[in-house]
CSV table of N, CA and C in Angstrom, one decimal:
chain,number,residue,atom,x,y,z
K,1,MET,N,-63.4,-18.6,46.9
K,1,MET,CA,-62.4,-17.8,46.2
K,1,MET,C,-63.2,-16.8,45.4
K,2,THR,N,-62.7,-15.5,45.4
K,2,THR,CA,-63.4,-14.4,44.7
K,2,THR,C,-62.8,-14.2,43.3
K,3,PHE,N,-63.6,-14.1,42.3
K,3,PHE,CA,-63.2,-13.8,41.0
K,3,PHE,C,-63.8,-12.5,40.5
K,4,LYS,N,-63.1,-11.8,39.6
K,4,LYS,CA,-63.6,-10.6,39.0
K,4,LYS,C,-63.6,-10.8,37.5
K,5,THR,N,-64.6,-10.2,36.9
K,5,THR,CA,-64.7,-10.3,35.4
K,5,THR,C,-63.8,-9.1,34.9
K,6,PRO,N,-63.5,-9.2,33.6
K,6,PRO,CA,-62.8,-8.0,33.0
K,6,PRO,C,-63.7,-6.8,33.1
K,7,GLU,N,-63.1,-5.6,33.1
K,7,GLU,CA,-63.9,-4.4,33.1
K,7,GLU,C,-64.4,-4.0,31.8
K,8,ARG,N,-65.6,-3.5,31.8
K,8,ARG,CA,-66.2,-2.9,30.6
K,8,ARG,C,-66.3,-1.4,30.9
K,9,VAL,N,-65.6,-0.6,30.1
K,9,VAL,CA,-65.6,0.8,30.4
K,9,VAL,C,-66.4,1.4,29.3
K,10,CYS,N,-67.6,2.0,29.7
K,10,CYS,CA,-68.6,2.5,28.8
K,10,CYS,C,-68.7,4.0,28.8
K,11,TRP,N,-69.0,4.6,27.6
K,11,TRP,CA,-69.2,6.0,27.5
K,11,TRP,C,-70.5,6.1,26.6
K,12,SER,N,-71.5,6.8,27.0
K,12,SER,CA,-72.7,6.9,26.3
K,12,SER,C,-72.8,8.3,25.5
K,13,ASP,N,-73.2,8.2,24.3
K,13,ASP,CA,-73.5,9.3,23.4
K,13,ASP,C,-75.0,9.4,23.3
K,14,GLU,N,-75.5,10.2,24.2
K,14,GLU,CA,-77.0,10.4,24.3
K,14,GLU,C,-77.6,10.9,23.0
K,15,LYS,N,-76.9,11.8,22.3
K,15,LYS,CA,-77.3,12.4,21.1
K,15,LYS,C,-77.5,11.3,20.0
K,16,ALA,N,-76.5,10.5,19.9
K,16,ALA,CA,-76.5,9.4,18.9
K,16,ALA,C,-77.3,8.2,19.3
K,17,GLY,N,-77.6,8.1,20.6
K,17,GLY,CA,-78.3,7.0,21.2
K,17,GLY,C,-77.5,5.7,21.2
K,18,ARG,N,-76.1,5.8,21.3
K,18,ARG,CA,-75.2,4.7,21.3
K,18,ARG,C,-74.3,4.7,22.5
K,19,THR,N,-73.9,3.6,23.0
K,19,THR,CA,-72.9,3.5,24.0
K,19,THR,C,-71.7,2.8,23.4
K,20,PHE,N,-70.6,3.4,23.7
K,20,PHE,CA,-69.3,2.9,23.2
K,20,PHE,C,-68.5,2.3,24.4
K,21,PHE,N,-67.8,1.2,24.2
K,21,PHE,CA,-67.1,0.6,25.3
K,21,PHE,C,-65.8,-0.1,24.8
K,22,VAL,N,-64.9,-0.3,25.8
K,22,VAL,CA,-63.7,-1.1,25.6
K,22,VAL,C,-63.7,-2.1,26.7
K,23,VAL,N,-63.0,-3.2,26.5
K,23,VAL,CA,-62.9,-4.2,27.5
K,23,VAL,C,-61.4,-4.1,28.0
K,24,ALA,N,-61.4,-3.9,29.4
K,24,ALA,CA,-60.1,-3.7,30.0
K,24,ALA,C,-59.8,-4.9,31.0
K,25,ASN,N,-58.5,-5.1,31.2
K,25,ASN,CA,-58.1,-6.1,32.2
K,25,ASN,C,-58.7,-5.7,33.6
K,26,THR,N,-58.9,-6.6,34.4
K,26,THR,CA,-59.5,-6.3,35.8
K,26,THR,C,-58.6,-5.4,36.5
K,27,GLU,N,-59.2,-4.3,37.0
K,27,GLU,CA,-58.6,-3.3,37.9
K,27,GLU,C,-57.5,-2.5,37.2
K,28,THR,N,-57.6,-2.4,35.9
K,28,THR,CA,-56.5,-1.6,35.3
K,28,THR,C,-56.9,-0.2,34.9
K,29,THR,N,-58.2,0.1,34.7
K,29,THR,CA,-58.7,1.4,34.3
K,29,THR,C,-58.3,2.4,35.3
K,30,SER,N,-58.6,2.2,36.6
K,30,SER,CA,-58.3,3.2,37.6
K,30,SER,C,-56.8,3.4,37.7
K,31,LYS,N,-56.0,2.4,37.5
K,31,LYS,CA,-54.5,2.5,37.5
K,31,LYS,C,-54.1,3.3,36.3
K,32,TRP,N,-54.7,3.1,35.2
K,32,TRP,CA,-54.4,3.9,34.0
K,32,TRP,C,-54.8,5.4,34.2
K,33,ARG,N,-55.9,5.6,34.8
K,33,ARG,CA,-56.3,7.0,35.1
K,33,ARG,C,-55.3,7.7,36.0
K,34,ALA,N,-54.8,7.0,36.9
K,34,ALA,CA,-53.8,7.6,37.8
K,34,ALA,C,-52.4,7.8,37.1
K,35,ASN,N,-52.2,6.9,36.1
K,35,ASN,CA,-50.9,7.0,35.3
K,35,ASN,C,-51.2,6.8,33.9
K,36,PRO,N,-51.6,7.8,33.1
K,36,PRO,CA,-52.0,7.6,31.7
K,36,PRO,C,-50.8,7.2,30.8
K,37,LYS,N,-49.6,7.2,31.3
K,37,LYS,CA,-48.5,6.8,30.5
K,37,LYS,C,-48.4,5.3,30.5
K,38,THR,N,-49.2,4.6,31.2
K,38,THR,CA,-49.2,3.1,31.2
K,38,THR,C,-49.6,2.7,29.7
K,39,PRO,N,-48.8,1.8,29.1
K,39,PRO,CA,-49.2,1.4,27.8
K,39,PRO,C,-50.6,0.8,27.7
K,40,LEU,N,-51.3,1.2,26.7
K,40,LEU,CA,-52.7,0.7,26.5
K,40,LEU,C,-52.7,-0.8,26.4
K,41,GLU,N,-51.7,-1.4,25.9
K,41,GLU,CA,-51.6,-2.9,25.7
K,41,GLU,C,-51.7,-3.6,27.1
K,42,ASP,N,-51.3,-2.9,28.1
K,42,ASP,CA,-51.4,-3.4,29.5
K,42,ASP,C,-52.7,-3.2,30.1
K,43,VAL,N,-53.6,-2.4,29.5
K,43,VAL,CA,-54.9,-2.0,30.0
K,43,VAL,C,-56.0,-2.7,29.3
K,44,VAL,N,-56.1,-2.6,28.0
K,44,VAL,CA,-57.2,-3.1,27.3
K,44,VAL,C,-56.9,-4.5,26.6
K,45,TYR,N,-57.9,-5.3,26.4
K,45,TYR,CA,-57.7,-6.6,25.7
K,45,TYR,C,-57.4,-6.4,24.3
K,46,SER,N,-57.9,-5.4,23.6
K,46,SER,CA,-57.7,-5.3,22.2
K,46,SER,C,-57.9,-3.8,21.8
K,47,ALA,N,-57.5,-3.4,20.6
K,47,ALA,CA,-57.7,-2.1,20.1
K,47,ALA,C,-59.1,-1.9,19.6
K,48,ASN,N,-60.0,-2.8,19.8
K,48,ASN,CA,-61.4,-2.6,19.3
K,48,ASN,C,-62.2,-1.7,20.3
K,49,VAL,N,-63.0,-0.9,19.6
K,49,VAL,CA,-64.0,-0.1,20.4
K,49,VAL,C,-65.4,-0.7,19.9
K,50,TYR,N,-66.2,-1.1,20.9
K,50,TYR,CA,-67.5,-1.7,20.6
K,50,TYR,C,-68.6,-0.7,20.9
K,51,SER,N,-69.8,-1.0,20.3
K,51,SER,CA,-70.9,-0.1,20.5
K,51,SER,C,-72.2,-0.9,20.5
K,52,PHE,N,-73.2,-0.3,21.1
K,52,PHE,CA,-74.6,-0.9,21.0
K,52,PHE,C,-75.5,0.3,21.1
K,53,LYS,N,-76.7,0.0,20.7
K,53,LYS,CA,-77.8,1.1,20.7
K,53,LYS,C,-78.3,1.1,22.2
K,54,ASN,N,-78.5,2.3,22.7
K,54,ASN,CA,-79.0,2.5,24.0
K,54,ASN,C,-80.4,2.0,24.1
K,55,GLY,N,-80.7,1.3,25.2
K,55,GLY,CA,-82.1,0.9,25.5
K,55,GLY,C,-82.5,-0.4,24.7
K,56,ILE,N,-81.6,-1.0,24.0
K,56,ILE,CA,-81.9,-2.2,23.3
K,56,ILE,C,-81.1,-3.4,23.8
K,57,ASP,N,-81.8,-4.4,24.2
K,57,ASP,CA,-81.1,-5.7,24.6
K,57,ASP,C,-80.7,-6.4,23.3
K,58,GLY,N,-79.4,-6.3,23.0
K,58,GLY,CA,-79.0,-7.0,21.8
K,58,GLY,C,-77.5,-7.2,21.9
K,59,PHE,N,-76.9,-7.4,20.8
K,59,PHE,CA,-75.5,-7.7,20.7
K,59,PHE,C,-74.7,-6.4,20.4
K,60,SER,N,-73.6,-6.3,21.0
K,60,SER,CA,-72.7,-5.2,20.7
K,60,SER,C,-71.8,-5.7,19.5
K,61,ARG,N,-71.2,-4.7,18.9
K,61,ARG,CA,-70.4,-5.0,17.7
K,61,ARG,C,-69.3,-4.0,17.7
K,62,VAL,N,-68.3,-4.2,16.9
K,62,VAL,CA,-67.2,-3.3,16.7
K,62,VAL,C,-67.8,-2.0,16.1
K,63,ALA,N,-67.5,-0.9,16.7
K,63,ALA,CA,-68.0,0.4,16.1
K,63,ALA,C,-67.4,0.7,14.8
K,64,SER,N,-68.2,1.3,13.9
K,64,SER,CA,-67.7,1.6,12.6
K,64,SER,C,-66.9,2.9,12.6
K,65,GLU,N,-66.0,3.1,11.6
K,65,GLU,CA,-65.2,4.3,11.5
K,65,GLU,C,-66.1,5.5,11.4
K,66,GLU,N,-67.3,5.4,10.8
K,66,GLU,CA,-68.2,6.5,10.7
K,66,GLU,C,-68.8,6.9,12.0
K,67,GLU,N,-69.1,5.9,12.8
K,67,GLU,CA,-69.6,6.2,14.2
K,67,GLU,C,-68.5,6.8,15.0
K,68,LEU,N,-67.3,6.3,14.9
K,68,LEU,CA,-66.2,6.9,15.7
K,68,LEU,C,-65.9,8.4,15.3
K,69,GLN,N,-65.9,8.6,14.0
K,69,GLN,CA,-65.7,10.0,13.5
K,69,GLN,C,-66.8,10.9,13.9
K,70,THR,N,-68.1,10.5,13.8
K,70,THR,CA,-69.2,11.3,14.2
K,70,THR,C,-69.2,11.6,15.7
K,71,THR,N,-68.9,10.6,16.5
K,71,THR,CA,-68.9,10.8,18.0
K,71,THR,C,-67.7,11.4,18.6
K,72,PHE,N,-66.5,10.9,18.1
K,72,PHE,CA,-65.3,11.3,18.8
K,72,PHE,C,-64.4,12.2,17.9
K,73,LYS,N,-64.9,12.5,16.7
K,73,LYS,CA,-64.2,13.4,15.8
K,73,LYS,C,-62.8,12.9,15.3
K,74,THR,N,-62.7,11.5,15.4
K,74,THR,CA,-61.5,10.9,15.0
K,74,THR,C,-61.8,9.4,14.7
K,75,THR,N,-61.0,8.7,13.9
K,75,THR,CA,-61.1,7.3,13.7
K,75,THR,C,-59.9,6.6,14.3
K,76,ASP,N,-59.0,7.3,14.9
K,76,ASP,CA,-57.8,6.8,15.6
K,76,ASP,C,-58.3,6.0,16.8
K,77,PRO,N,-58.1,4.6,16.8
K,77,PRO,CA,-58.6,3.8,17.9
K,77,PRO,C,-57.9,4.2,19.2
K,78,THR,N,-56.6,4.5,19.2
K,78,THR,CA,-55.9,4.9,20.4
K,78,THR,C,-56.5,6.1,21.0
K,79,ALA,N,-56.8,7.1,20.2
K,79,ALA,CA,-57.4,8.4,20.8
K,79,ALA,C,-58.8,8.1,21.4
K,80,VAL,N,-59.6,7.2,20.7
K,80,VAL,CA,-60.9,6.9,21.1
K,80,VAL,C,-60.8,6.1,22.4
K,81,ILE,N,-60.0,5.1,22.5
K,81,ILE,CA,-59.8,4.3,23.7
K,81,ILE,C,-59.4,5.2,24.9
K,82,LYS,N,-58.5,6.1,24.7
K,82,LYS,CA,-58.1,7.0,25.8
K,82,LYS,C,-59.3,7.8,26.2
K,83,SER,N,-60.1,8.3,25.3
K,83,SER,CA,-61.3,9.1,25.7
K,83,SER,C,-62.2,8.3,26.5
K,84,ILE,N,-62.5,7.1,26.1
K,84,ILE,CA,-63.4,6.2,26.8
K,84,ILE,C,-62.8,5.8,28.2
K,85,LEU,N,-61.6,5.5,28.2
K,85,LEU,CA,-60.9,5.2,29.5
K,85,LEU,C,-61.0,6.4,30.5
K,86,SER,N,-60.8,7.6,29.9
K,86,SER,CA,-60.8,8.8,30.8
K,86,SER,C,-62.1,9.1,31.4
K,87,ALA,N,-63.2,9.0,30.5
K,87,ALA,CA,-64.5,9.5,31.0
K,87,ALA,C,-65.5,8.5,31.1
K,88,GLY,N,-65.2,7.2,30.8
K,88,GLY,CA,-66.3,6.2,30.8
K,88,GLY,C,-66.5,5.7,32.2
K,89,ASP,N,-67.7,5.0,32.4
K,89,ASP,CA,-68.1,4.3,33.6
K,89,ASP,C,-67.5,2.9,33.6
K,90,ILE,N,-67.0,2.5,34.7
K,90,ILE,CA,-66.4,1.1,34.8
K,90,ILE,C,-67.5,0.1,35.3
K,91,PHE,N,-67.6,-0.9,34.6
K,91,PHE,CA,-68.5,-2.0,35.0
K,91,PHE,C,-67.7,-3.3,35.1
K,92,MET,N,-67.9,-4.0,36.3
K,92,MET,CA,-67.2,-5.2,36.5
K,92,MET,C,-68.0,-6.0,37.5
K,93,LYS,N,-68.0,-7.3,37.4
K,93,LYS,CA,-68.7,-8.2,38.3
K,93,LYS,C,-67.7,-9.0,39.1
K,94,GLU,N,-68.1,-9.1,40.4
K,94,GLU,CA,-67.3,-9.9,41.3
K,94,GLU,C,-68.2,-11.1,41.8
K,95,PHE,N,-67.7,-12.3,41.8
K,95,PHE,CA,-68.5,-13.4,42.3
K,95,PHE,C,-67.6,-14.3,43.1
K,96,GLU,N,-68.3,-15.1,43.9
K,96,GLU,CA,-67.6,-16.1,44.8
K,96,GLU,C,-67.8,-17.5,44.2
K,97,LEU,N,-66.8,-18.3,44.3
K,97,LEU,CA,-66.8,-19.6,43.8
K,97,LEU,C,-66.2,-20.5,44.8
K,98,GLU,N,-66.9,-21.5,45.3
K,98,GLU,CA,-66.4,-22.4,46.2
K,98,GLU,C,-65.6,-23.5,45.5
K,99,VAL,N,-64.3,-23.2,45.3
K,99,VAL,CA,-63.5,-24.1,44.5
K,99,VAL,C,-63.3,-25.5,45.2
K,100,GLU,N,-63.0,-25.5,46.5
K,100,GLU,CA,-62.8,-26.7,47.2
K,100,GLU,C,-64.0,-27.7,47.1
K,101,SER,N,-65.2,-27.2,47.3
K,101,SER,CA,-66.3,-28.1,47.3
K,101,SER,C,-66.6,-28.6,45.9
K,102,GLN,N,-66.4,-27.7,44.9
K,102,GLN,CA,-66.6,-28.2,43.5
K,102,GLN,C,-65.6,-29.2,43.1
K,103,THR,N,-64.3,-28.9,43.5
K,103,THR,CA,-63.3,-29.9,43.2
K,103,THR,C,-63.5,-31.2,43.8
K,104,THR,N,-63.9,-31.2,45.1
K,104,THR,CA,-64.2,-32.4,45.8
K,104,THR,C,-65.4,-33.2,45.2
K,105,SER,N,-66.4,-32.5,44.8
K,105,SER,CA,-67.5,-33.1,44.1
K,105,SER,C,-67.1,-33.7,42.8
K,106,ALA,N,-66.3,-33.0,42.1
K,106,ALA,CA,-65.8,-33.6,40.8
K,106,ALA,C,-65.0,-34.8,41.0
K,107,MET,N,-64.1,-34.8,42.0
K,107,MET,CA,-63.3,-35.9,42.3
K,107,MET,C,-64.1,-37.1,42.7
K,108,ASN,N,-65.1,-36.9,43.6
K,108,ASN,CA,-66.0,-37.9,44.0
K,108,ASN,C,-66.8,-38.5,42.8
K,109,ALA,N,-67.2,-37.7,41.9
K,109,ALA,CA,-68.0,-38.2,40.8
K,109,ALA,C,-67.0,-39.0,39.9
K,110,ALA,N,-65.8,-38.6,39.7
K,110,ALA,CA,-64.9,-39.3,38.9
K,110,ALA,C,-64.5,-40.6,39.5
K,111,SER,N,-64.4,-40.6,40.8
K,111,SER,CA,-64.1,-41.9,41.6
K,111,SER,C,-65.2,-42.9,41.4
K,112,SER,N,-66.4,-42.4,41.6
K,112,SER,CA,-67.6,-43.3,41.4
K,112,SER,C,-67.7,-43.8,40.0
K,113,ALA,N,-67.4,-43.0,39.0
K,113,ALA,CA,-67.5,-43.5,37.6
K,113,ALA,C,-66.4,-44.5,37.4
K,114,ALA,N,-65.2,-44.3,38.0
K,114,ALA,CA,-64.1,-45.3,37.8
K,114,ALA,C,-64.4,-46.6,38.5
K,115,THR,N,-65.0,-46.5,39.7
K,115,THR,CA,-65.4,-47.7,40.4
K,115,THR,C,-66.5,-48.5,39.6
K,116,ALA,N,-67.4,-47.8,39.1
K,116,ALA,CA,-68.5,-48.5,38.3
K,116,ALA,C,-67.9,-49.1,37.0
K,117,ALA,N,-67.0,-48.4,36.4
K,117,ALA,CA,-66.4,-48.9,35.1
K,117,ALA,C,-65.5,-50.2,35.5
K,118,SER,N,-64.8,-50.1,36.6
K,118,SER,CA,-64.0,-51.3,37.0
K,118,SER,C,-64.9,-52.5,37.3
K,119,SER,N,-66.0,-52.3,37.9
K,119,SER,CA,-67.0,-53.4,38.2
K,119,SER,C,-67.5,-54.0,37.0
K,120,VAL,N,-67.8,-53.2,36.0
K,120,VAL,CA,-68.3,-53.6,34.7
K,120,VAL,C,-67.3,-54.4,34.0
K,121,ALA,N,-66.0,-53.9,34.0
K,121,ALA,CA,-64.9,-54.6,33.3
K,121,ALA,C,-64.6,-55.9,34.0
K,122,THR,N,-64.6,-56.0,35.3
K,122,THR,CA,-64.3,-57.2,36.1
K,122,THR,C,-65.4,-58.2,35.7
K,123,SER,N,-66.7,-57.8,35.7
K,123,SER,CA,-67.8,-58.7,35.4
K,123,SER,C,-67.7,-59.2,34.0
K,124,ALA,N,-67.3,-58.4,33.1
K,124,ALA,CA,-67.2,-58.8,31.7
K,124,ALA,C,-66.1,-59.7,31.5
K,125,LEU,N,-65.0,-59.5,32.2
K,125,LEU,CA,-63.8,-60.4,32.1
K,125,LEU,C,-64.2,-61.8,32.7
K,126,GLY,N,-64.9,-61.8,33.8
K,126,GLY,CA,-65.4,-63.0,34.4
K,126,GLY,C,-66.2,-63.8,33.4
K,127,ASN,N,-67.1,-63.1,32.7
K,127,ASN,CA,-68.0,-63.8,31.7
K,127,ASN,C,-67.2,-64.3,30.6
K,128,VAL,N,-66.2,-63.6,30.1
K,128,VAL,CA,-65.3,-64.1,29.0
K,128,VAL,C,-64.6,-65.3,29.5
K,129,LYS,N,-64.0,-65.3,30.7
K,129,LYS,CA,-63.3,-66.4,31.2
K,129,LYS,C,-64.2,-67.7,31.3
K,130,GLY,N,-65.4,-67.5,31.8
K,130,GLY,CA,-66.3,-68.6,31.8
K,130,GLY,C,-66.7,-69.1,30.5
K,131,TYR,N,-66.8,-68.2,29.5
K,131,TYR,CA,-67.2,-68.6,28.1
K,131,TYR,C,-66.0,-69.4,27.6
K,132,LEU,N,-64.8,-68.9,27.7
K,132,LEU,CA,-63.6,-69.6,27.1
K,132,LEU,C,-63.3,-70.9,27.8
K,133,SER,N,-63.6,-71.0,29.1
K,133,SER,CA,-63.3,-72.3,29.8
K,133,SER,C,-64.2,-73.4,29.3
K,134,GLY,N,-65.3,-73.1,28.7
K,134,GLY,CA,-66.2,-74.1,28.1
K,134,GLY,C,-65.6,-74.7,26.9
K,135,PHE,N,-64.6,-74.1,26.3
K,135,PHE,CA,-64.0,-74.6,25.1
K,135,PHE,C,-62.8,-75.5,25.5
K,136,TRP,N,-62.3,-75.4,26.7
K,136,TRP,CA,-61.1,-76.2,27.1
K,136,TRP,C,-61.5,-77.4,27.8
């Protein structure tokens, strides 16, 4: 079975040395570009715009109003999100997962654990019966 991650739509401000991005639902950015009247709530996960410093492996964070104002000349999240969706690069990962084999393996493991637990319980019950029969 094939799975796709949410899209990360990135726009880099080389001058400021920062990349700004939004997280969009899978395969919605190109649909939004074809029809910008699509409500943003149907495209992005949240009204947050994130940023990180270019060239640094680190954590992204919600962009500050100062960063938005400096880069996009507005602090209005809707306007910034539309700018990023319009001009940003789309990044998404696709991966394969063999669900049947993993499900079968999990079921086999659960069955083995249940069998082992049943054996232990039966053995313990036999020991208790033997112990109690000594008193009768």
